Tab-separated table of C-alpha atoms and ligand atoms in Angstrom:
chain	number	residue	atom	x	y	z
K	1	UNK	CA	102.638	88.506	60.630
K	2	UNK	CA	106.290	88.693	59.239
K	3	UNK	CA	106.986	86.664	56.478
K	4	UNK	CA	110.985	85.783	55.936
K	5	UNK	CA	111.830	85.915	51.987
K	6	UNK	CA	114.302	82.913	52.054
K	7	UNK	CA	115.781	82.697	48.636
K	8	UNK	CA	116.669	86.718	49.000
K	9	UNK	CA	117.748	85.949	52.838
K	10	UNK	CA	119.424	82.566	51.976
K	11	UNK	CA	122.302	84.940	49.750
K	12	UNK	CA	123.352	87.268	53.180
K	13	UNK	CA	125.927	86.913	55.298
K	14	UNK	CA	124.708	85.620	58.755
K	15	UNK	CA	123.971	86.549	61.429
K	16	UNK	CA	121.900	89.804	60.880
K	17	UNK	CA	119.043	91.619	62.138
K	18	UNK	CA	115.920	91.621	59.490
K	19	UNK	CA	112.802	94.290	59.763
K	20	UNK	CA	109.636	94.023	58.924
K	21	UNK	CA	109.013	97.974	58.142
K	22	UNK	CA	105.288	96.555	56.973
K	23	UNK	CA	105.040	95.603	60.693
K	24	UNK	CA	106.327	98.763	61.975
K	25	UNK	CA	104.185	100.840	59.785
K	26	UNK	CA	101.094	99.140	61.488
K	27	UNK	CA	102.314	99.401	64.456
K	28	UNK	CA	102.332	103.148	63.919
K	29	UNK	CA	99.272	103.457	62.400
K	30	UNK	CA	97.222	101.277	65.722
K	31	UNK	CA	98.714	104.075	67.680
K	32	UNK	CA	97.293	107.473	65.867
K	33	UNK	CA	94.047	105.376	65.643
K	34	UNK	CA	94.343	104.562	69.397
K	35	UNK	CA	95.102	108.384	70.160
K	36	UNK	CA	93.224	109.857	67.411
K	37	UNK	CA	90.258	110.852	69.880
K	38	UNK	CA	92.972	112.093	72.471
K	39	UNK	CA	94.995	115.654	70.616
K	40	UNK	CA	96.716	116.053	73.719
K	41	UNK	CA	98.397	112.800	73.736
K	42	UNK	CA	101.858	112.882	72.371
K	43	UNK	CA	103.660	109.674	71.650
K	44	UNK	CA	107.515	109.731	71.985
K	45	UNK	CA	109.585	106.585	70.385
K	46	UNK	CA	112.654	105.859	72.907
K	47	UNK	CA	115.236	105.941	70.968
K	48	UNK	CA	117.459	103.279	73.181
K	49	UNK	CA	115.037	100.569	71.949
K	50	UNK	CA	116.692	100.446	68.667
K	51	UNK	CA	118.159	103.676	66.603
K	52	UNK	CA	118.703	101.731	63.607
K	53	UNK	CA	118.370	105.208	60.849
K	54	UNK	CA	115.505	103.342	58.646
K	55	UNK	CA	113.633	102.865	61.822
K	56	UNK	CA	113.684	105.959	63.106
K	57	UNK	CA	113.133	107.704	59.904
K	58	UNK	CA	109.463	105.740	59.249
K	59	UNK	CA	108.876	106.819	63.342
K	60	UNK	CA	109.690	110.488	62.181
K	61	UNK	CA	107.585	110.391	59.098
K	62	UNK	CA	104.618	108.578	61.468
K	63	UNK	CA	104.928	112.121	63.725
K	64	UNK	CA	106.097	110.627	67.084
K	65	UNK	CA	108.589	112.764	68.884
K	66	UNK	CA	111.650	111.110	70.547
K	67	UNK	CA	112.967	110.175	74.211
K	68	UNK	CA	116.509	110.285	74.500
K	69	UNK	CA	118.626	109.208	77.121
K	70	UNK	CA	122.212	110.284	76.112
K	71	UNK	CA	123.873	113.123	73.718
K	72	UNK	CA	124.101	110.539	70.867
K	73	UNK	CA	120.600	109.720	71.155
K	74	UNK	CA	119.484	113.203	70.586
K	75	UNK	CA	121.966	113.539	67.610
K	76	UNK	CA	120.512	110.309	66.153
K	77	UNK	CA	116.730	111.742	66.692
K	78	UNK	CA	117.750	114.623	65.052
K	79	UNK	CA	119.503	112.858	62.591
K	80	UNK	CA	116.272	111.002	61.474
K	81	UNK	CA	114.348	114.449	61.087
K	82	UNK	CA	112.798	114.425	64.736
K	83	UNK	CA	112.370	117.808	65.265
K	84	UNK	CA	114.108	118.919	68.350
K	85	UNK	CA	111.032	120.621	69.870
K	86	UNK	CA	109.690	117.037	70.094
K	87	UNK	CA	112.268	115.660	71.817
K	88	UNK	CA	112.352	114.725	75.396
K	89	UNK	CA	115.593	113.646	77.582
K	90	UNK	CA	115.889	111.563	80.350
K	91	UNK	CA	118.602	110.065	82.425
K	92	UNK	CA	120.106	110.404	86.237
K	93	UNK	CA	123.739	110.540	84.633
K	94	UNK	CA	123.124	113.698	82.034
K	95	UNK	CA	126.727	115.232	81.479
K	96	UNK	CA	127.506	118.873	81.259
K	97	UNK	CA	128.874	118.055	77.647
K	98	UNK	CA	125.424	116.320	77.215
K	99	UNK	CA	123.175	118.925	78.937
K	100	UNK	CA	125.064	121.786	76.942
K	101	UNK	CA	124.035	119.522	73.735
K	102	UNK	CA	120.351	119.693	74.448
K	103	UNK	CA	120.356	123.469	75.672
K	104	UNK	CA	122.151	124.368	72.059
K	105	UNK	CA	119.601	122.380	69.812
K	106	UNK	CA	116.710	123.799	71.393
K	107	UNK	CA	115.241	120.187	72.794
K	108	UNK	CA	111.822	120.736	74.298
K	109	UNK	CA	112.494	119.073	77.924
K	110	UNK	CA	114.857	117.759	80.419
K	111	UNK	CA	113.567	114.949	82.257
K	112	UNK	CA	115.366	116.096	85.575
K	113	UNK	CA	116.105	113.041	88.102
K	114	UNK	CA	117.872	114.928	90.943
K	115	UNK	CA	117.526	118.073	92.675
K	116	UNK	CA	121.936	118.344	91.979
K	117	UNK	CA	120.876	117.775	88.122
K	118	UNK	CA	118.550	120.623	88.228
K	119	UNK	CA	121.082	122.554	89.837
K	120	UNK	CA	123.581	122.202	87.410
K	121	UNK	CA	121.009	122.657	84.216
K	122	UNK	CA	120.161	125.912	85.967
K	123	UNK	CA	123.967	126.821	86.177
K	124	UNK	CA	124.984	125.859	82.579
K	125	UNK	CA	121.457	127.527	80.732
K	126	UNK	CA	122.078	130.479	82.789
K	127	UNK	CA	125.272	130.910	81.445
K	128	UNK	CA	123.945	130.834	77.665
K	129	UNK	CA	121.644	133.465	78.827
K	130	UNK	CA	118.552	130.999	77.800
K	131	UNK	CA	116.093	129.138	80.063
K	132	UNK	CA	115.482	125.233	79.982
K	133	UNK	CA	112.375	123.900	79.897
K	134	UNK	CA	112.487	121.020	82.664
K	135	UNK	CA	110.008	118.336	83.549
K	136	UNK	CA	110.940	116.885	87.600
K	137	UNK	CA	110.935	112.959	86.974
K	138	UNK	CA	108.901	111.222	90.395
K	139	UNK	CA	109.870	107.691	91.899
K	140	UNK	CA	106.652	106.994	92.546
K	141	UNK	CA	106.958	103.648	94.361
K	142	UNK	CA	105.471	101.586	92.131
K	143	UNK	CA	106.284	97.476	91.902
K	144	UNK	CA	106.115	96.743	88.283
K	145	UNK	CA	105.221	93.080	87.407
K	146	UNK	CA	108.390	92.745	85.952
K	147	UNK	CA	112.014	91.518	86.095
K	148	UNK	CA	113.844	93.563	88.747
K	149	UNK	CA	116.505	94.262	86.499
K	150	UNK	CA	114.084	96.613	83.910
K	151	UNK	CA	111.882	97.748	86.848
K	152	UNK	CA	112.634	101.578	87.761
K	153	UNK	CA	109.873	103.221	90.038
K	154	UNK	CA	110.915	101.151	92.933
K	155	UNK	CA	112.523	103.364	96.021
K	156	UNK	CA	115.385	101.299	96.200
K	157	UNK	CA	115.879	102.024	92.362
K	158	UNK	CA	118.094	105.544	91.196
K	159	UNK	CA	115.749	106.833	89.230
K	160	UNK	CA	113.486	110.036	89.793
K	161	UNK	CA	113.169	111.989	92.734
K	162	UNK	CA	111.280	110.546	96.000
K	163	UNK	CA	107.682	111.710	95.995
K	164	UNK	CA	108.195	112.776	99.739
K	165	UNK	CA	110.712	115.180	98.531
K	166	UNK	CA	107.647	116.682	96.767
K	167	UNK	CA	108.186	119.964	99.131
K	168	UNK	CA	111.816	120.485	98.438
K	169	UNK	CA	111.325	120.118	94.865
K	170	UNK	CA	108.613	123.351	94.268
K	171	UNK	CA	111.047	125.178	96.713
K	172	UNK	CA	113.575	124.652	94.411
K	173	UNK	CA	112.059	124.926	91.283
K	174	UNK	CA	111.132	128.287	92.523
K	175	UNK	CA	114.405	129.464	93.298
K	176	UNK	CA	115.855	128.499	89.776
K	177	UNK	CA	116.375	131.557	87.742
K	178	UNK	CA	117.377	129.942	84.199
K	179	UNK	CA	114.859	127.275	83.675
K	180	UNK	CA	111.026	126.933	82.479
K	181	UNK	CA	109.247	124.519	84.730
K	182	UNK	CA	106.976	122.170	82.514
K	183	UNK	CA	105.978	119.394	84.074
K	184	UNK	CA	105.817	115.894	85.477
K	185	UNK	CA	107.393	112.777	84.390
K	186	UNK	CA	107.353	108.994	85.969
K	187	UNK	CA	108.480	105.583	84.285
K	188	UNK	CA	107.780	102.537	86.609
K	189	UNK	CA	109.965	99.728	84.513
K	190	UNK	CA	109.756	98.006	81.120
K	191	UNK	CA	107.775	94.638	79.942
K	192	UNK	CA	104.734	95.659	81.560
K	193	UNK	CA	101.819	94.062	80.771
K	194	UNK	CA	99.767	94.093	83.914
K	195	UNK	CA	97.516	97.183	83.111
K	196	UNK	CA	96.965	97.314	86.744
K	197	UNK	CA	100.111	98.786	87.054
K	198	UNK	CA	99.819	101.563	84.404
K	199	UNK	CA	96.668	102.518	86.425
K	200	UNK	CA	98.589	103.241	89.782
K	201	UNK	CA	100.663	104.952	87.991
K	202	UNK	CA	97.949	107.557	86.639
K	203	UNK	CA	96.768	107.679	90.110
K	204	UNK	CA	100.006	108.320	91.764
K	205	UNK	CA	100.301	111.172	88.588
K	206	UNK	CA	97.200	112.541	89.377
K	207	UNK	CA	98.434	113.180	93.197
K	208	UNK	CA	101.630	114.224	92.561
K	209	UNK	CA	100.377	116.864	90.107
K	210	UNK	CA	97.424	117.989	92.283
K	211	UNK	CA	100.430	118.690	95.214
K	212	UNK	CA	102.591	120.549	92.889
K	213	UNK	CA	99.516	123.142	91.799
K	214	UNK	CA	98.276	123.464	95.369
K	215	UNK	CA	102.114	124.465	95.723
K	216	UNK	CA	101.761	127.133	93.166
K	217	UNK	CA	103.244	125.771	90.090
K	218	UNK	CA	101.620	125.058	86.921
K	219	UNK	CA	102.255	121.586	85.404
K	220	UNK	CA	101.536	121.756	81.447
K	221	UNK	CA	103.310	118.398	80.098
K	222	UNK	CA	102.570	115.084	81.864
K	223	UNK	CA	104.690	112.902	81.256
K	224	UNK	CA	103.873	108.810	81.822
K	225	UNK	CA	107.197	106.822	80.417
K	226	UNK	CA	106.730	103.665	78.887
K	227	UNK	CA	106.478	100.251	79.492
K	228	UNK	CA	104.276	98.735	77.711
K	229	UNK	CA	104.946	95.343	77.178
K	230	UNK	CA	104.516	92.506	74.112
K	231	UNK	CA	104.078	88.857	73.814
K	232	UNK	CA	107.550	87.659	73.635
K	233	UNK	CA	105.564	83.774	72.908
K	234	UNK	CA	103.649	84.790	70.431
K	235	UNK	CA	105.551	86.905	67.687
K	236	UNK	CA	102.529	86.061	64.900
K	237	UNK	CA	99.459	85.793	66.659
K	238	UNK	CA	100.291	88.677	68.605
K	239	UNK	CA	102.533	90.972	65.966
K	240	UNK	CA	100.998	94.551	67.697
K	241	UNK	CA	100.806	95.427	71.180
K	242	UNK	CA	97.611	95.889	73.095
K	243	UNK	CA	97.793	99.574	72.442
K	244	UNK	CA	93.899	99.930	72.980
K	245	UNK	CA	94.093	98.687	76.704
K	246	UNK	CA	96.921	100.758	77.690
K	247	UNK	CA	96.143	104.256	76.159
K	248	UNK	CA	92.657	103.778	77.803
K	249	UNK	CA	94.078	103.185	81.099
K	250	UNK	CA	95.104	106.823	80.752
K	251	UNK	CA	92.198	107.974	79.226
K	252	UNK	CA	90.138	106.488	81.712
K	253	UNK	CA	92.300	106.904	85.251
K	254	UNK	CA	94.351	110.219	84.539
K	255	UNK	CA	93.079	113.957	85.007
K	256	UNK	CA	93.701	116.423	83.045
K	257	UNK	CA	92.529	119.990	82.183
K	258	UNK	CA	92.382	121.634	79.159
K	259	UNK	CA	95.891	123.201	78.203
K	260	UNK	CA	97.908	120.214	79.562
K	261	UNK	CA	99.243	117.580	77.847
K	262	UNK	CA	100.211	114.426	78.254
K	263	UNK	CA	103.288	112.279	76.942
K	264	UNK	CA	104.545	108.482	76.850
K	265	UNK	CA	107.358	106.992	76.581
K	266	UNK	CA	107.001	103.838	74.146
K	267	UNK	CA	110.365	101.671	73.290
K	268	UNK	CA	109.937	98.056	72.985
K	269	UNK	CA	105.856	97.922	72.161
K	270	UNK	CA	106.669	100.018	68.676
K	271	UNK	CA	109.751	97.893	67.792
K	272	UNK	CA	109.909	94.560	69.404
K	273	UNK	CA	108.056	92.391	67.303
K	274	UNK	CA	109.262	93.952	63.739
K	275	UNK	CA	112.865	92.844	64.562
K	276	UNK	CA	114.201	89.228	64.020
K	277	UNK	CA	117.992	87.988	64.237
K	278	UNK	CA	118.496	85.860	61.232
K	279	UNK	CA	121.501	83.425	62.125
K	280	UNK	CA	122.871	80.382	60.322
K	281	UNK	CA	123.200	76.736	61.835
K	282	UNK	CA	127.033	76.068	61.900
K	283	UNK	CA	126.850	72.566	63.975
K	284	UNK	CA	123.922	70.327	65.337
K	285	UNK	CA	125.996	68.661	68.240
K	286	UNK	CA	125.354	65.855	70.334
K	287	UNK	CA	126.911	66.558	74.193
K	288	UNK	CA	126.381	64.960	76.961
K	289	UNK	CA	122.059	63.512	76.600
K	290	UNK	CA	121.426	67.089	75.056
K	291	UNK	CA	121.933	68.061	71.271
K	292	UNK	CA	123.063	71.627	70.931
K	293	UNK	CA	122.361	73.582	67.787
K	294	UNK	CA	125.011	76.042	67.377
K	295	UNK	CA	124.047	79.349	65.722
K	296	UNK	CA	126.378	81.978	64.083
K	297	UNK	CA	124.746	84.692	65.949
K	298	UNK	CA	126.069	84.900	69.674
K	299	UNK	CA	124.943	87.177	73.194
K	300	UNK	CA	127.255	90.023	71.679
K	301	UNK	CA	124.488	89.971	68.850
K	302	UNK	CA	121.611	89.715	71.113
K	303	UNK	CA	122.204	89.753	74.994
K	304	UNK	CA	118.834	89.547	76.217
K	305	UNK	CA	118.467	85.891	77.152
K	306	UNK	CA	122.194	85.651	78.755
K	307	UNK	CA	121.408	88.849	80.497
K	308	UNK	CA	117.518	88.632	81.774
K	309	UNK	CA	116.708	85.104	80.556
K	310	UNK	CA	114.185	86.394	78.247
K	311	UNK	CA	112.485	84.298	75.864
K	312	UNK	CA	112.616	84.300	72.352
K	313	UNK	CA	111.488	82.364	70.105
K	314	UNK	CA	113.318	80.395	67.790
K	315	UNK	CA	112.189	79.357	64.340
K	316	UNK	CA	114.406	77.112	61.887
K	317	UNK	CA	113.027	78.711	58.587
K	318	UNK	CA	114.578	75.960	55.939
K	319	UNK	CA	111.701	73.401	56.313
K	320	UNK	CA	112.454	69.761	56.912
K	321	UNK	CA	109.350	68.616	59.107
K	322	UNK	CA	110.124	66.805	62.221
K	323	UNK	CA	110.076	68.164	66.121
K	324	UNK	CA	113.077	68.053	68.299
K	325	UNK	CA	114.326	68.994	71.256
K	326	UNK	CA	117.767	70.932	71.205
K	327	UNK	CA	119.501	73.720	73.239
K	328	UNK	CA	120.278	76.992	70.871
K	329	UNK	CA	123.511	78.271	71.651
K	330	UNK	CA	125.957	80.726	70.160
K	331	UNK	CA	129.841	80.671	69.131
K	332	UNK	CA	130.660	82.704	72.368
K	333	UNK	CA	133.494	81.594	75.045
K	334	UNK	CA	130.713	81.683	77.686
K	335	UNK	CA	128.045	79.206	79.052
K	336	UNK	CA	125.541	82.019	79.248
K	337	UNK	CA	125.687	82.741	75.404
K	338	UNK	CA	122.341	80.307	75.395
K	339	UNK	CA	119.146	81.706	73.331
K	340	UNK	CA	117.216	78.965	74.458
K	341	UNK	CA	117.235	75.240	76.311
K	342	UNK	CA	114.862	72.534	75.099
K	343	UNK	CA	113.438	74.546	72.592
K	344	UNK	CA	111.236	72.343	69.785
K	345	UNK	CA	112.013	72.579	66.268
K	346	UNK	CA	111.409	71.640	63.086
K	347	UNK	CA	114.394	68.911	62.437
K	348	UNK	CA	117.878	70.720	61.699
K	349	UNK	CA	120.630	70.683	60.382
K	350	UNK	CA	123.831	72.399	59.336
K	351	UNK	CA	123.690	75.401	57.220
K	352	UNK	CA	120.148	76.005	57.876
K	353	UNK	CA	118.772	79.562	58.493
K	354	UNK	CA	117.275	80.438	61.552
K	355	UNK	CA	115.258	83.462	62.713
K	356	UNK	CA	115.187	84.410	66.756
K	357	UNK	CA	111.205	86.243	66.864
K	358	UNK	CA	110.478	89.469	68.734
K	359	UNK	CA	114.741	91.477	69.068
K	360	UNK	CA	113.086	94.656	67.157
K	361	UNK	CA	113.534	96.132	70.876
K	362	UNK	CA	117.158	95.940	72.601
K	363	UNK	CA	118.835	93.772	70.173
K	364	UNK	CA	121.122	95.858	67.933
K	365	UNK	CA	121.271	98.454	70.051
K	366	UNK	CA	122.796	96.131	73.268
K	367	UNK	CA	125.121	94.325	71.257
K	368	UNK	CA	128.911	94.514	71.588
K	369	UNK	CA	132.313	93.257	69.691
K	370	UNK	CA	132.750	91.087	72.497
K	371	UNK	CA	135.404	88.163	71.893
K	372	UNK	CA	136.148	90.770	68.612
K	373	UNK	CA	132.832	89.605	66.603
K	374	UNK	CA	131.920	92.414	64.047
K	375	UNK	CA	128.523	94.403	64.693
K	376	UNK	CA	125.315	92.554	62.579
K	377	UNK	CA	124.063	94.401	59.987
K	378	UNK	CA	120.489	95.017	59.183
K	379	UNK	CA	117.790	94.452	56.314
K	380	UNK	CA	114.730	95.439	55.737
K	381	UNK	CA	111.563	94.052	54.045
K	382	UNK	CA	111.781	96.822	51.869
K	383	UNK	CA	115.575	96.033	50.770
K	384	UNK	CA	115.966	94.650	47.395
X	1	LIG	N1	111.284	105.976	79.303
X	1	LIG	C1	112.284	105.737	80.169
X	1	LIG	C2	112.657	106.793	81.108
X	1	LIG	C3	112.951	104.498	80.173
X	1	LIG	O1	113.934	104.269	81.040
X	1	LIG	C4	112.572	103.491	79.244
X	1	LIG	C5	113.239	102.208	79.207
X	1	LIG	C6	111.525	103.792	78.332
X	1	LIG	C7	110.901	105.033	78.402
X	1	LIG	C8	111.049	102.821	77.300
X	1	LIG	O2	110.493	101.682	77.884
X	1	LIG	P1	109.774	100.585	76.978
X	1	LIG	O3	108.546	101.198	76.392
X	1	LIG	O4	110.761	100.152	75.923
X	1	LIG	O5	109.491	99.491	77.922
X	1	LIG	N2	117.164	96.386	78.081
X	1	LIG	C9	115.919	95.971	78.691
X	1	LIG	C10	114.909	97.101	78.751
X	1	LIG	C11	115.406	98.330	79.477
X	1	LIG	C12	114.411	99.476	79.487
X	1	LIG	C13	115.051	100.733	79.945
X	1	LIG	N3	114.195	101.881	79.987
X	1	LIG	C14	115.377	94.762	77.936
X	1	LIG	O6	116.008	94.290	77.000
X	1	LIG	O7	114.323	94.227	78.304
C-alpha cells in the first residue's frame, strides 16, 4: 500500500509523478518467487511502460531483461545497465537506422513482424558480415477481453505475421543467409485479466511451434508478450498483480522441452500501481448542476482517460472529511482533458493536493507539451 508523505510532498511543485520504489521492489520480488521453480522463464520489463532511469535501474538490479520497441528504448535499457544480450525488440515499423542500432550493440533478438522486415534485417546484418538472431512474431487470432484500442492479436490488427502464412515463413527463414533463427513470439493486447485468454494463447504457441519443428526448424526462445493486467479500482487492496495465476497459466498450458526457453513481455503489471500523479486543486467550480474540481495536472500529463476512458482513481490527500460528488478535470483547452466524472471525494477545496492511483504504467511516458505545458517531473519514496 503506498503511503503519500504530505508535509515533504506539500513543498513540490505540482503536478508530478510520485513512485513508490518500496512497491516496485515487491513487485519484483512476487515475480522471482513466482518463477523461482521455472529457470527457463525469463522476464523482460517493456520499457514503453515507463523508462523513467530510477525505474529501470531497480528492474536492472532485480535481473529482468528488457523489451524495446524503438532505438531510444534500447539506448535507455542499456542506459540503466540492461545488458544487451537480454534485450528483446519488437515493433512492425523497425527503421534501418534502428535495426543497424540493435545489430551494433549486440541485442539478443529481433521480434520480426513481417516477412519485408526480415528481409531487410537479413540485408543490413549481412552487410556487417554478422548474423541476427530473429524471433518471427505470430498474429495468432486471439480476442483479448480488452479495449480494442490496446488489443493486438486480432487479424484485422498490424501486428505479427498471419499464422496461415506459417509455410511461407520457414521457407523464408531458410533462405536467409545473415540471420540466426531463434524463435517464436506472440502478444495478444494489454489490460488482460481474463486468464482464459493467456491460456489460448499457450495453446495457439504450442501449435504454432509444433508446425515450425515438423518444418525443420528448431525454436529455442518462446516468446509470450505481455498483458497482464491490474486492478485499476483498487490501487491498495490490490497494490501487486496476480502474478501467481498468470505464470501458472504457462506453466500449466505451454510445452516445452528441455533447452528451450520461454520469455514474457510484462509492462503495466510491474509498474502500474507504483506510479501516482500528484496534482494540486487550482479551482472547485460550480457549472451548470455539476461542480468541477480543476487540477493542475492535465491529459498532456496523463492521457489515458481522454484517450481510452480508463479509470483512475482519484484521492484528495489533504483531509477534510465529507463525500462529494465532482467532475476532475484539467487546465487543458479540450473537453476530453477529464480524469474522472462524478467521482466521490473527501470535501475539497482550493490548494489541496491530490493523487490520481495506478499511472506507474503509460503515464510519463505518453505525455506531451501539448498547449506548451512543461514535462512533470518525478519523485520517489526514496527522495529526500
Ligand atoms: N510486448 C509487446 C509487443 C507490446 O506491444 C506490449 C504493449 C507489451 C509487451 C507490454 O504489455 P503490458 O504488459 O504493459 O500490457 N498505452 C496503453 C497500453 C499499450 C500497450 C502496448 N503494447 C494503455 O495506456 O493502456
Amino acid at each position: 500500500m503506498t503511503t503519500f508523505p504530505i508535509t515533504r510532498l506539500a513543498g513540490r511543485r505540482t503536478p508530478f509523478y510520485y513512485y513508490d520504489i518500496a512497491l516496485l521492489e515487491q513487485t519484483l520480488d512476487t515475480i522471482a518467487a513466482e518463477t523461482h521453480d521455472r529457470p527457463d522463464f525469463i522476464v523482460h520489463y517493456a520499457v514503453k511502460a515507463n523508462a523513467n532511469p530510477a525505474l529501470l535501474r531497480i528492474i536492472m538490479q532485480h535481473g529482468l531483461g528488457a523489451d524495446c520497441v524503438s532505438g531510444e528504448e534500447v539506448k535507455a535499457a542499456l542506459g540503466a545497465g540492461i545488458d544487451a544480450g537480454k534485450i528483446v525488440f519488437a515493433g512492425v515499423g523497425k527503421t534501418d537506422e534502428e535495426i543497424n542500432l540493435g545489430l551494433d550493440c549486440g541485442i539478443s533478438c529481433f521480434n520480426v513482424e513481417s516477412l519485408e522486415e526480415l528481409a531487410v534485417i537479413d540485408e543490413l546484418s549481412g552487410r556487417k558480415g554478422t548474423k541476427a538472431n530473429v524471433a518471427i512474431r505470430f498474429n495468432p487470432d486471439i480476442k483479448a477481453s480488452t479495449i480494442a484500442q490496446i488489443s493486438t492479436g486480432r487479424r484485422e490488427n498490424k501486428f505479427g505475421i498471419s499464422t496461415d502464412m506459417i509455410d511461407e515463413v520457414a521457407a523464408a527463414i531458410k533462405g536467409c543467409r545473415n540471420i540466426t533463427f531463434k524463435g517464436t513470439h506472440m502478444h495478444i493486447g494489454s489490460q488482460i485479466t481474463e486468464m482464459g485468454d493467456f491460456v489460448r494463447l499457450a495453446q495457439s504457441m504450442n501449435a504454432t511451434v509444433s508446425t515450425l519443428e515438423a518444418k525443420g526448424l528448431t525454436v529455442e526462445t518462446i516468446n509470450v508478450g505481455g498483458g497482464l493486467g491490474i486492478d485499476y479500482h483498487n490501487p491498495d487492496g490490490a497494490a501487486v498483480a496476480d502474478f501467481k495465476a498468470y505464470f501458472a497459466v504457462f506453466k500449466d498450458n505451454l510445452r516445452t522441452r528441455p533447452g528451450q526457453t520461454v520469455h514474457f513481455e510484462l509492462g503495466r503489471s510491474i509498474v502500474a500501481q507504483c506510479g501516482s500523479l500528484i496534482s494540486r486543486v487550482t479551482y472547485v467550480k460550480q457549472g451548470c448542476g455539476k461542480r468541477f474540481v480543476i487540477l493542475d495536472a492535465g491529459m498532456n500529463d496523463l492521457v489515458r482517460p481522454a484517450m481510452y476512458k480508463a479509470h483512475h482513481e482519484i484521492q484528495n490527500l489533504t483531509p477534510h472529511g465529507g463525500a462529494e460528488l465532482f467532475d476532475v478535470v484539467g487546465p487543458v483547452c479540450e473537453s476530453s482533458d477529464v480524469f474522472g466524472g462524478d467521482v466521490t471525494m473527501s470535501t475539497t477545496r482550493r490548494g489541496d493536493l491530490v493523487a490520481i492511483r495506478s499511472a506507474g504504467a503509460y503515464g510519463e511516458t505518453m505525455a506531451s507539451r501539448y498547449n506548451l505545458r512543461p514535462l512533470a517531473p518525478s519523485y520517489t519514496d526514496k527522495d529526500a
